[in-house]
mmCIF file of C-alpha atoms in Angstrom:
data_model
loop_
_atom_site.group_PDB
_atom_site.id
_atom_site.type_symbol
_atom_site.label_atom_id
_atom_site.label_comp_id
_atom_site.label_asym_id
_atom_site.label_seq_id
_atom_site.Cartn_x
_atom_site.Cartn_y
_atom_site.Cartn_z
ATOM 1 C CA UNK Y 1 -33.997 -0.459 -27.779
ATOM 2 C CA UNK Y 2 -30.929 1.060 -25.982
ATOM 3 C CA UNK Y 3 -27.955 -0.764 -26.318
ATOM 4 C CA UNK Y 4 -27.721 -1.490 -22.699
ATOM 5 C CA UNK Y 5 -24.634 -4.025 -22.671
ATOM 6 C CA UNK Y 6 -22.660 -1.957 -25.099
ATOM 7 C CA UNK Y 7 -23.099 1.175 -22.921
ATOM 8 C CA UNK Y 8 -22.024 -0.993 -20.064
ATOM 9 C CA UNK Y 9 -18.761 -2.289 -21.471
ATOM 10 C CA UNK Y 10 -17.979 1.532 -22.848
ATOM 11 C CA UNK Y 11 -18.066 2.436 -19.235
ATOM 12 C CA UNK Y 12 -16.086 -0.135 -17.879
ATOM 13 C CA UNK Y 13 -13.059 0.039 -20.557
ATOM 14 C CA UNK Y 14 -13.549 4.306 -19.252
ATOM 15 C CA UNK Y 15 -12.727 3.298 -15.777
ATOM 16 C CA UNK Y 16 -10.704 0.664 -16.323
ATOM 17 C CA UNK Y 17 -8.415 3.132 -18.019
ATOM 18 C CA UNK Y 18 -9.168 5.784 -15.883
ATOM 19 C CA UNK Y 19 -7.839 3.865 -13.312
ATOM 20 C CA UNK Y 20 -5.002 2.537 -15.285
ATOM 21 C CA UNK Y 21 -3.571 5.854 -16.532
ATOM 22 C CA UNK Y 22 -3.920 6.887 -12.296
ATOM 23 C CA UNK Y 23 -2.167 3.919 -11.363
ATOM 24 C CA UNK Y 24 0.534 2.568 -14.078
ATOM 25 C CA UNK Y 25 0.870 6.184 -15.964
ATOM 26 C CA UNK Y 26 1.169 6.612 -19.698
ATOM 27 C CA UNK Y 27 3.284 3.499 -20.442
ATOM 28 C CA UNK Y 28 1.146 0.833 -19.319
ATOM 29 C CA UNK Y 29 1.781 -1.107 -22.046
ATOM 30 C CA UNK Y 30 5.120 -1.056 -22.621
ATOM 31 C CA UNK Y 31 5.748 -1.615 -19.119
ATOM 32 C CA UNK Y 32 3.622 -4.686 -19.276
ATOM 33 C CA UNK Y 33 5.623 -6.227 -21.851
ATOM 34 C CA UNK Y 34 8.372 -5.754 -19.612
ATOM 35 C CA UNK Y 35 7.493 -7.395 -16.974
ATOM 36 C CA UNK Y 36 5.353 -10.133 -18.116
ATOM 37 C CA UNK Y 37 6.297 -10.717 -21.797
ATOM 38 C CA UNK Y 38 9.302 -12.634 -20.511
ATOM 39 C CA UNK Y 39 10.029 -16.360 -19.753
ATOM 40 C CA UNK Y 40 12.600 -15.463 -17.182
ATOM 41 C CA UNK Y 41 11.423 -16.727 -13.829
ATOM 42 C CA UNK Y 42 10.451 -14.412 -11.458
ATOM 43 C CA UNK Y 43 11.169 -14.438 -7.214
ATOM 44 C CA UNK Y 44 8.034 -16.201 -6.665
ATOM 45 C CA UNK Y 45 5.964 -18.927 -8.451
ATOM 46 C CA UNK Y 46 2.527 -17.935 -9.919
ATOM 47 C CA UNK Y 47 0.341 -20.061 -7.373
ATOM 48 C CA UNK Y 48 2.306 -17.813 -4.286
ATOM 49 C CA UNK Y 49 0.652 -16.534 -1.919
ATOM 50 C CA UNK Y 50 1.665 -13.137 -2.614
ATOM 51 C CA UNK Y 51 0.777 -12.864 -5.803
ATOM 52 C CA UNK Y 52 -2.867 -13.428 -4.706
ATOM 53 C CA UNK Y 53 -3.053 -10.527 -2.319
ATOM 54 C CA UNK Y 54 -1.159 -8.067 -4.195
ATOM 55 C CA UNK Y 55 -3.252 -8.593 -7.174
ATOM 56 C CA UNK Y 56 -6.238 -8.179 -5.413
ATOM 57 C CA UNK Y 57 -8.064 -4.900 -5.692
ATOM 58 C CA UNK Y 58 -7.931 -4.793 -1.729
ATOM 59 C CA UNK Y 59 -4.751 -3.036 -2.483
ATOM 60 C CA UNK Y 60 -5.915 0.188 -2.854
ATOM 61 C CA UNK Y 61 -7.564 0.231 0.341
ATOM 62 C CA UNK Y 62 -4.497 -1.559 2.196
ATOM 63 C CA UNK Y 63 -2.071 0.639 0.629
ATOM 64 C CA UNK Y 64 -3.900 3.787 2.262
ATOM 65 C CA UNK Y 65 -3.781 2.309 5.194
ATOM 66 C CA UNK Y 66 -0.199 1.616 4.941
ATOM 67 C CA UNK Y 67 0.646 5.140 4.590
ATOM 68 C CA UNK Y 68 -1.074 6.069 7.645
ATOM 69 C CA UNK Y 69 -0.027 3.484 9.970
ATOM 70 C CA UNK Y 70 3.636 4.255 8.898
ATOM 71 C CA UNK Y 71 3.316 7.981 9.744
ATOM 72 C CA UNK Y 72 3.020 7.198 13.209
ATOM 73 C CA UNK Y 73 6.470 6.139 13.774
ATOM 74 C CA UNK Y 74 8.059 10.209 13.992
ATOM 75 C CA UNK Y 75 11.727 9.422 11.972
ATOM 76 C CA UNK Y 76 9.717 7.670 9.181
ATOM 77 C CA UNK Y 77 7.173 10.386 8.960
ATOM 78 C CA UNK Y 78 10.028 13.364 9.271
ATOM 79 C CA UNK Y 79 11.558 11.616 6.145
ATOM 80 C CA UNK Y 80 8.525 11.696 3.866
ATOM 81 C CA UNK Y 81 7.476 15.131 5.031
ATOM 82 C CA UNK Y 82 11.147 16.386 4.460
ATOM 83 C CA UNK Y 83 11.454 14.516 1.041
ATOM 84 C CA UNK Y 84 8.795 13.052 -0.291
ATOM 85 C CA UNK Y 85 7.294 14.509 -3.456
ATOM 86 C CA UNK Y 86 3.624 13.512 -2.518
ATOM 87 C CA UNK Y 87 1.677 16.368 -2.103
ATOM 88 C CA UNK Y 88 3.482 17.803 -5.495
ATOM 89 C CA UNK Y 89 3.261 15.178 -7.646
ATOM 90 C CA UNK Y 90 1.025 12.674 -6.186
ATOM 91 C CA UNK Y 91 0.239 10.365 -8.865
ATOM 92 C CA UNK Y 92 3.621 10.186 -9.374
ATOM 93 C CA UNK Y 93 4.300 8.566 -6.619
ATOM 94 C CA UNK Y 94 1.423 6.430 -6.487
ATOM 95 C CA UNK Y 95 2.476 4.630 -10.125
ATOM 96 C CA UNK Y 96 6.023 4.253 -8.499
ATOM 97 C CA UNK Y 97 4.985 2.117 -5.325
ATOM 98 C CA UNK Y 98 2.268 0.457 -7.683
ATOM 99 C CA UNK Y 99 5.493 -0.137 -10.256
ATOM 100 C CA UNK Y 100 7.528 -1.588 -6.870
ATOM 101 C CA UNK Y 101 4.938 -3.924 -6.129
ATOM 102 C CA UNK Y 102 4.262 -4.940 -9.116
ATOM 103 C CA UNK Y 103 7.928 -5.570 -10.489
ATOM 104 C CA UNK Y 104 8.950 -7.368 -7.336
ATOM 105 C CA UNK Y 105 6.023 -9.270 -7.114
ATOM 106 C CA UNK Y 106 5.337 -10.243 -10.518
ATOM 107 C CA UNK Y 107 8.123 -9.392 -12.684
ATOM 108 C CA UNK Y 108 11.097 -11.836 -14.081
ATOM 109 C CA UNK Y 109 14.433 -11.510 -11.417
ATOM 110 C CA UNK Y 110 16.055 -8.726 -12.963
ATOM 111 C CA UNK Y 111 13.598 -6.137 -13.104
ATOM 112 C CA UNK Y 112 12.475 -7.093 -9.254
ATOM 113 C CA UNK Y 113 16.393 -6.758 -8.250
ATOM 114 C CA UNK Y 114 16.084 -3.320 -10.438
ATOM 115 C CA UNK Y 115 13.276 -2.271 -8.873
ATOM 116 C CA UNK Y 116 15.225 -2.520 -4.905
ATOM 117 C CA UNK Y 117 18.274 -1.123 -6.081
ATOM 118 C CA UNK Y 118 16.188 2.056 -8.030
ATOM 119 C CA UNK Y 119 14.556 2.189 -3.486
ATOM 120 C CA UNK Y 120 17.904 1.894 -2.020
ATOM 121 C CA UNK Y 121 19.997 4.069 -4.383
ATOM 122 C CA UNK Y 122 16.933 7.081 -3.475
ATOM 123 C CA UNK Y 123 17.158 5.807 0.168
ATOM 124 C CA UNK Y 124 20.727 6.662 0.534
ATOM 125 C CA UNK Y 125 19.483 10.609 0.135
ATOM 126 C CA UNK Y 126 17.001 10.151 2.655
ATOM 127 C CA UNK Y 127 18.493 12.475 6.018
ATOM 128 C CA UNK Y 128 18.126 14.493 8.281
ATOM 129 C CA UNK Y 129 16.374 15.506 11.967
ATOM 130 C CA UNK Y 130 13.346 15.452 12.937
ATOM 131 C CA UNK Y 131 11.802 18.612 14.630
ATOM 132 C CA UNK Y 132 12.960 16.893 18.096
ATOM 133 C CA UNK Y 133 16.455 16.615 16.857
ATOM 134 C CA UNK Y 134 16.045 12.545 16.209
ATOM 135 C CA UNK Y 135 18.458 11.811 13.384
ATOM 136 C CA UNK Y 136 16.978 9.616 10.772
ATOM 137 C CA UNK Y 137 17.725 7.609 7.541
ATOM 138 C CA UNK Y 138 15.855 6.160 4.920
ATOM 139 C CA UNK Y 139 17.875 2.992 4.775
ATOM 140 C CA UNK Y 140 18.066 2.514 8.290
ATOM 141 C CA UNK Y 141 17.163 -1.009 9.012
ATOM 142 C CA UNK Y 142 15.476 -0.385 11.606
ATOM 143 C CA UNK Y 143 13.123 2.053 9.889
ATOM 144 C CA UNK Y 144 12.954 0.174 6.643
ATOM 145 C CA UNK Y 145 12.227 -2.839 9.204
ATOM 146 C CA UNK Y 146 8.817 -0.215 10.513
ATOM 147 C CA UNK Y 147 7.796 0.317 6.826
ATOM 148 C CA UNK Y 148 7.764 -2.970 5.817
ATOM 149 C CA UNK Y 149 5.676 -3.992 9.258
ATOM 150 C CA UNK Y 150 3.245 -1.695 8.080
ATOM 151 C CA UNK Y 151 2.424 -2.611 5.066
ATOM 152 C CA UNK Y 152 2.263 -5.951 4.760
ATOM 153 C CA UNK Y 153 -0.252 -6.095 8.071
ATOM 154 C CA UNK Y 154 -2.180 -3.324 5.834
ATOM 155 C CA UNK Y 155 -2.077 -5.785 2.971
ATOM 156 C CA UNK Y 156 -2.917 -8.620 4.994
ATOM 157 C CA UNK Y 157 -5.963 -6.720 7.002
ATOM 158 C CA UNK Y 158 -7.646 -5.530 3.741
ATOM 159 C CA UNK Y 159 -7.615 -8.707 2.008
ATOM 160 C CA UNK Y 160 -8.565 -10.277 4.492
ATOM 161 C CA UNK Y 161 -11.607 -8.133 5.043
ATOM 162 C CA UNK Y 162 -12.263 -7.235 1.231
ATOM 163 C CA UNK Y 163 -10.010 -9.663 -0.701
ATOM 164 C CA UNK Y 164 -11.729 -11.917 -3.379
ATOM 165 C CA UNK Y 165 -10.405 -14.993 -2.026
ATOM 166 C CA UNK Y 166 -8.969 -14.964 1.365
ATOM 167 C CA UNK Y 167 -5.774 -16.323 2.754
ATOM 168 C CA UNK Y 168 -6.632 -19.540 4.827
ATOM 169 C CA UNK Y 169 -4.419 -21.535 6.890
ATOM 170 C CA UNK Y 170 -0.676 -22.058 5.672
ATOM 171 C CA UNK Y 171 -1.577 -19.512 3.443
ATOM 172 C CA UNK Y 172 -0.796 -16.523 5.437
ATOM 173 C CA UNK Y 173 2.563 -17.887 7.225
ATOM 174 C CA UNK Y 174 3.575 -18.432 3.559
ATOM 175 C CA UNK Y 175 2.859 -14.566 2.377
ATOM 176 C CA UNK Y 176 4.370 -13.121 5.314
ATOM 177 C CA UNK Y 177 7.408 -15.301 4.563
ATOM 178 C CA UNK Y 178 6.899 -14.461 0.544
ATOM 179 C CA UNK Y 179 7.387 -10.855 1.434
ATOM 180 C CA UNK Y 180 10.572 -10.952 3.383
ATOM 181 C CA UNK Y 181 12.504 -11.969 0.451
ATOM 182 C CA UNK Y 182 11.652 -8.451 -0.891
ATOM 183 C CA UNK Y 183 11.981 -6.827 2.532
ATOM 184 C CA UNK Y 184 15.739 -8.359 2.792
ATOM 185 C CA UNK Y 185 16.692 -7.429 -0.854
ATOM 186 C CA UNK Y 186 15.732 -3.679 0.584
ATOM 187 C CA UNK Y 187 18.333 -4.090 3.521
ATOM 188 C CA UNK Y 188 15.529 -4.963 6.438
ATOM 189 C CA UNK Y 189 17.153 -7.186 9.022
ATOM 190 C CA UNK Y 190 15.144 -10.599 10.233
ATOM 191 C CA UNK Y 191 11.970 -9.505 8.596
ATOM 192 C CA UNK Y 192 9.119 -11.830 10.216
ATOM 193 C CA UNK Y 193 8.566 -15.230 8.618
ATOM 194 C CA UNK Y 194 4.999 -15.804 10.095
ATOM 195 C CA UNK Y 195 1.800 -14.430 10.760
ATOM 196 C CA UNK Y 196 2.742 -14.622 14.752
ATOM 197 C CA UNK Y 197 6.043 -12.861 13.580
ATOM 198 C CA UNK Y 198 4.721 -10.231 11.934
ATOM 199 C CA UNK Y 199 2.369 -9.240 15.347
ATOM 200 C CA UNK Y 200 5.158 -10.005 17.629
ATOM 201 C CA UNK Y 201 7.443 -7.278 16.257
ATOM 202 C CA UNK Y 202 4.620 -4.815 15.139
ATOM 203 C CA UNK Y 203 3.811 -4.834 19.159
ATOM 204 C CA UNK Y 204 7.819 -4.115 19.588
ATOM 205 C CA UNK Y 205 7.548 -1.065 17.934
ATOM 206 C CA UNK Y 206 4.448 0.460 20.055
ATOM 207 C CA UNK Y 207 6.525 2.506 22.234
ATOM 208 C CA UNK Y 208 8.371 4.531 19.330
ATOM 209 C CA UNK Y 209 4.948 5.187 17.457
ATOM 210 C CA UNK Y 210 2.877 8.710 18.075
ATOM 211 C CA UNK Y 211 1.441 11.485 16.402
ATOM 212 C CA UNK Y 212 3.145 14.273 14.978
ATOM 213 C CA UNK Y 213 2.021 17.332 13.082
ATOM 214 C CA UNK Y 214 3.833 16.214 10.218
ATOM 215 C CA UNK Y 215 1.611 12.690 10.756
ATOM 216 C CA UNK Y 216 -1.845 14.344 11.150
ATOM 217 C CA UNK Y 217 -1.093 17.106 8.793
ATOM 218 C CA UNK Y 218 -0.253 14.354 6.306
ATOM 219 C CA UNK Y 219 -3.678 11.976 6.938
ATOM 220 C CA UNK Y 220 -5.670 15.405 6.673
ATOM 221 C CA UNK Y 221 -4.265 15.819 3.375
ATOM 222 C CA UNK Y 222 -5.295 11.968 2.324
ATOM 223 C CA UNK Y 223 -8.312 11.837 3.850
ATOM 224 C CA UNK Y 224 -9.561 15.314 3.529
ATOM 225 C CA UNK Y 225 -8.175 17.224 0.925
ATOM 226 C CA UNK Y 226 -7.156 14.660 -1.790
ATOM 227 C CA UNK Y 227 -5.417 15.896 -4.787
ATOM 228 C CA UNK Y 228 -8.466 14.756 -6.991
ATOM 229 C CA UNK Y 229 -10.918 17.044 -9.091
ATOM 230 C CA UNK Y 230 -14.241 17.133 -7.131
ATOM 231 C CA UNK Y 231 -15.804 14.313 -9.172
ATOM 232 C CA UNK Y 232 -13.497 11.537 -8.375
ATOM 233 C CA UNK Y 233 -13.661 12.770 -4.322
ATOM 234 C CA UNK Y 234 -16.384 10.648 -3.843
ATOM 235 C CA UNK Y 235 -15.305 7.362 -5.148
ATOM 236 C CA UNK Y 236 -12.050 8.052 -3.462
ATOM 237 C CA UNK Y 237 -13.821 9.290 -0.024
ATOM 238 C CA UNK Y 238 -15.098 5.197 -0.409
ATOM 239 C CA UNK Y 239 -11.451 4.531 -0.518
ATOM 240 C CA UNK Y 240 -10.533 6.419 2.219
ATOM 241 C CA UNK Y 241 -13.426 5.876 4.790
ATOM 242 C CA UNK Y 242 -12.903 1.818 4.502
ATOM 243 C CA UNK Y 243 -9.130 1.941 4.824
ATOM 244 C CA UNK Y 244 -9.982 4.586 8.040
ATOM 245 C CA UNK Y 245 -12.140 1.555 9.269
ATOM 246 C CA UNK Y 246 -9.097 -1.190 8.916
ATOM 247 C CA UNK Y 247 -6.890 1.312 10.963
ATOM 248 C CA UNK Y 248 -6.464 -0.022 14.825
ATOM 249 C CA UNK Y 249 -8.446 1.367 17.921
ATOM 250 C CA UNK Y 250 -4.862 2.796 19.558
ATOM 251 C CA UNK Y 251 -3.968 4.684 16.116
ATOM 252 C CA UNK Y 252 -7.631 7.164 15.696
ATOM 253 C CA UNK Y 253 -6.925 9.657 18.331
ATOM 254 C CA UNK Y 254 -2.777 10.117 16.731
ATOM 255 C CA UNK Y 255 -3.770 11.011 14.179
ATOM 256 C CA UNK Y 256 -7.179 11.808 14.842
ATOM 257 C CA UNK Y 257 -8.879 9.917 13.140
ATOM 258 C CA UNK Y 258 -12.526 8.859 13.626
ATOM 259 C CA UNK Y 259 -14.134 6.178 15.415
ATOM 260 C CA UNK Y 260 -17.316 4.772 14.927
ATOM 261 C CA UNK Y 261 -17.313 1.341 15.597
ATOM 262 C CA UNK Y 262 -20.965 0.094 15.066
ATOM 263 C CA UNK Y 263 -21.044 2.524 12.061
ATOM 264 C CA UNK Y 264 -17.249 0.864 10.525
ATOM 265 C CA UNK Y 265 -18.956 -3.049 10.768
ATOM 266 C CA UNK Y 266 -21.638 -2.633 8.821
ATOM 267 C CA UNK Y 267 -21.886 0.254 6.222
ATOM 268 C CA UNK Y 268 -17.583 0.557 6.479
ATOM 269 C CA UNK Y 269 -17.683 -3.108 5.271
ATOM 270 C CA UNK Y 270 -20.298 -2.877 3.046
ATOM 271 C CA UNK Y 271 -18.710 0.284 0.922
ATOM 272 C CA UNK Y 272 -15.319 -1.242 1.035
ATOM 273 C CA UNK Y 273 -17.196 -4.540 -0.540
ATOM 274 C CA UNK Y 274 -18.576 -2.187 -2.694
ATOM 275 C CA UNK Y 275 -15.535 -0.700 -4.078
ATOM 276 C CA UNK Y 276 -13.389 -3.080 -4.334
ATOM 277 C CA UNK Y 277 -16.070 -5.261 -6.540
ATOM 278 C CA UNK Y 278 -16.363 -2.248 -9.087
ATOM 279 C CA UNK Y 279 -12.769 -1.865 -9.186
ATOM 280 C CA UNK Y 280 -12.438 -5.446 -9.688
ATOM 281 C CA UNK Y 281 -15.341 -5.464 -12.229
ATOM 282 C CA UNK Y 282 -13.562 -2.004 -14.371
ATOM 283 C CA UNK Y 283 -10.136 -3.966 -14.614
ATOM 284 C CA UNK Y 284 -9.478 -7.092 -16.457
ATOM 285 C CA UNK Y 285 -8.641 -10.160 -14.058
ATOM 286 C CA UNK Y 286 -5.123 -9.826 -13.570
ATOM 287 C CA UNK Y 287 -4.132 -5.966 -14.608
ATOM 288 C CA UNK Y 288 -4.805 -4.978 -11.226
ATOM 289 C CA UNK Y 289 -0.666 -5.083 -10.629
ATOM 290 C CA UNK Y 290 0.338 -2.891 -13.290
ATOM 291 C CA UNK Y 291 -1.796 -3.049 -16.391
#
């Protein structure tokens, strides 16, 4: 008889490194070491709040999201399209954020306080005009304030709707207020503290967000034309069509994006389900951070 279970655990140690090598880079390990290997105390206890979402494979979905809610706001999206190195090196920017997450999140004190001052030393480069003539920069609290609004109600959303074990009560006042100790050490002013916080200055922002071409060219490029060979499109397309689903009504016709409403509740929850579980079932419980 076939050996059905060994065939089974070859292909999940393949993806599980496939997705790995995507995500951390060649120096998993070593970087591991680093940042759990330690008994220096880290900026958050292991039972946080944070530390469940952001190990959750819902990350992948919210983090796509992330991107293309923050392109909306025209001086954050004029700085990554001026500067940003991800259509040429993609993956390398990918294992970067996933290395910022998971050093501030997880990591002993020093590497997380390494981690901001690697962002802010970057963000002081970060200049220029838009196409309008709107001056911008990087470390602009104001913008950094926009980025970090972003993504952590793109975190929130996909965990809540694919996480393994949702936030629930307390819970989510506590990992909004988790993540403004990392949105302070980046030099955002009065970062919310609550879930009501958090939707109370997202609808500030409303009148400064819009599409651009720089925005739409941008989510073609994610959504459409991924920087993938064509066998990994599909598993990716997954990716992409349930963090398309998470995005808000007001945001599809930006950056044109679809709508499908009916369609995105049933089948747009039901692949996003579906990814997530294989992702969570390729990676061993807790290396979905860094390892």
């Amino acid at each position: 008889m076939p050996d059905t279970d060994g065939a089974i655990g070859n292909l999940r140690s393949w993806l599980g490194a496939q997705i790995r090598d995507r995500v951390v880079g060649p120096d998993a390990d070593r970087r591991h070491a680093e940042l759990f290997d330690t008994d220096e105390a880290g900026w958050f206890d292991d039972d946080a709040p944070i530390r469940r979402v952001h190990a959750d494979t819902s990350m992948f979905i919210g983090g796509l999201r992330a991107i293309l809610l923050q392109s909306l706001h025209p001086r954050a999206m004029a700085g990554v399209a001026q500067h940003s190195d991800y259509r040429s090196d993609p993956w390398g920017r990918l294992q970067r954020t996933a290395d910022f997450l998971a050093a501030t999140t997880f990591g002993p004190a020093a590497q997380a306080q390494a981690a901001v001052d690697v962002v802010r030393r970057v963000h002081r480069h970060v200049v220029g005009t838009t196409r309008d003539g709107q001056r911008y920069a990087a470390n602009d609290p104001h913008l950094l304030r926009w980025v970090h609004l972003a993504e952590i109600d793109s975190f929130l959303a996909a965990h809540d709707r694919f996480g393994e074990r949702r936030l629930v009560g307390g819970e989510r006042d506590e990992y909004v207020a988790n993540t403004a100790v990392i949105a302070r050490a980046l030099g955002v002013i009065a970062p919310p503290q609550s879930e009501q916080g958090l939707r109370d200055q997202l609808r500030a922002y409303r009148p400064e967000l819009r599409g651009t071409p720089e925005a739409r060219d941008a989510a073609r490029y994610l959504l459409v034309q991924p920087p993938l060979p064509l066998a990994g499109r599909s598993a990716y397309g997954l990716i992409a069509a349930s963090a398309v689903s998470l995005m808000p009504v007001w945001t599809r016709w930006p950056l044109r994006l679809p709508w499908l409403p009916l369609a995105e509740a049933t089948a747009g929850r039901a692949i996003g389900d579906a990814v997530t579980k294989t992702l969570r079932w390729a990676i061993a419980p807790g290396d979905t951070h860094t390892a």
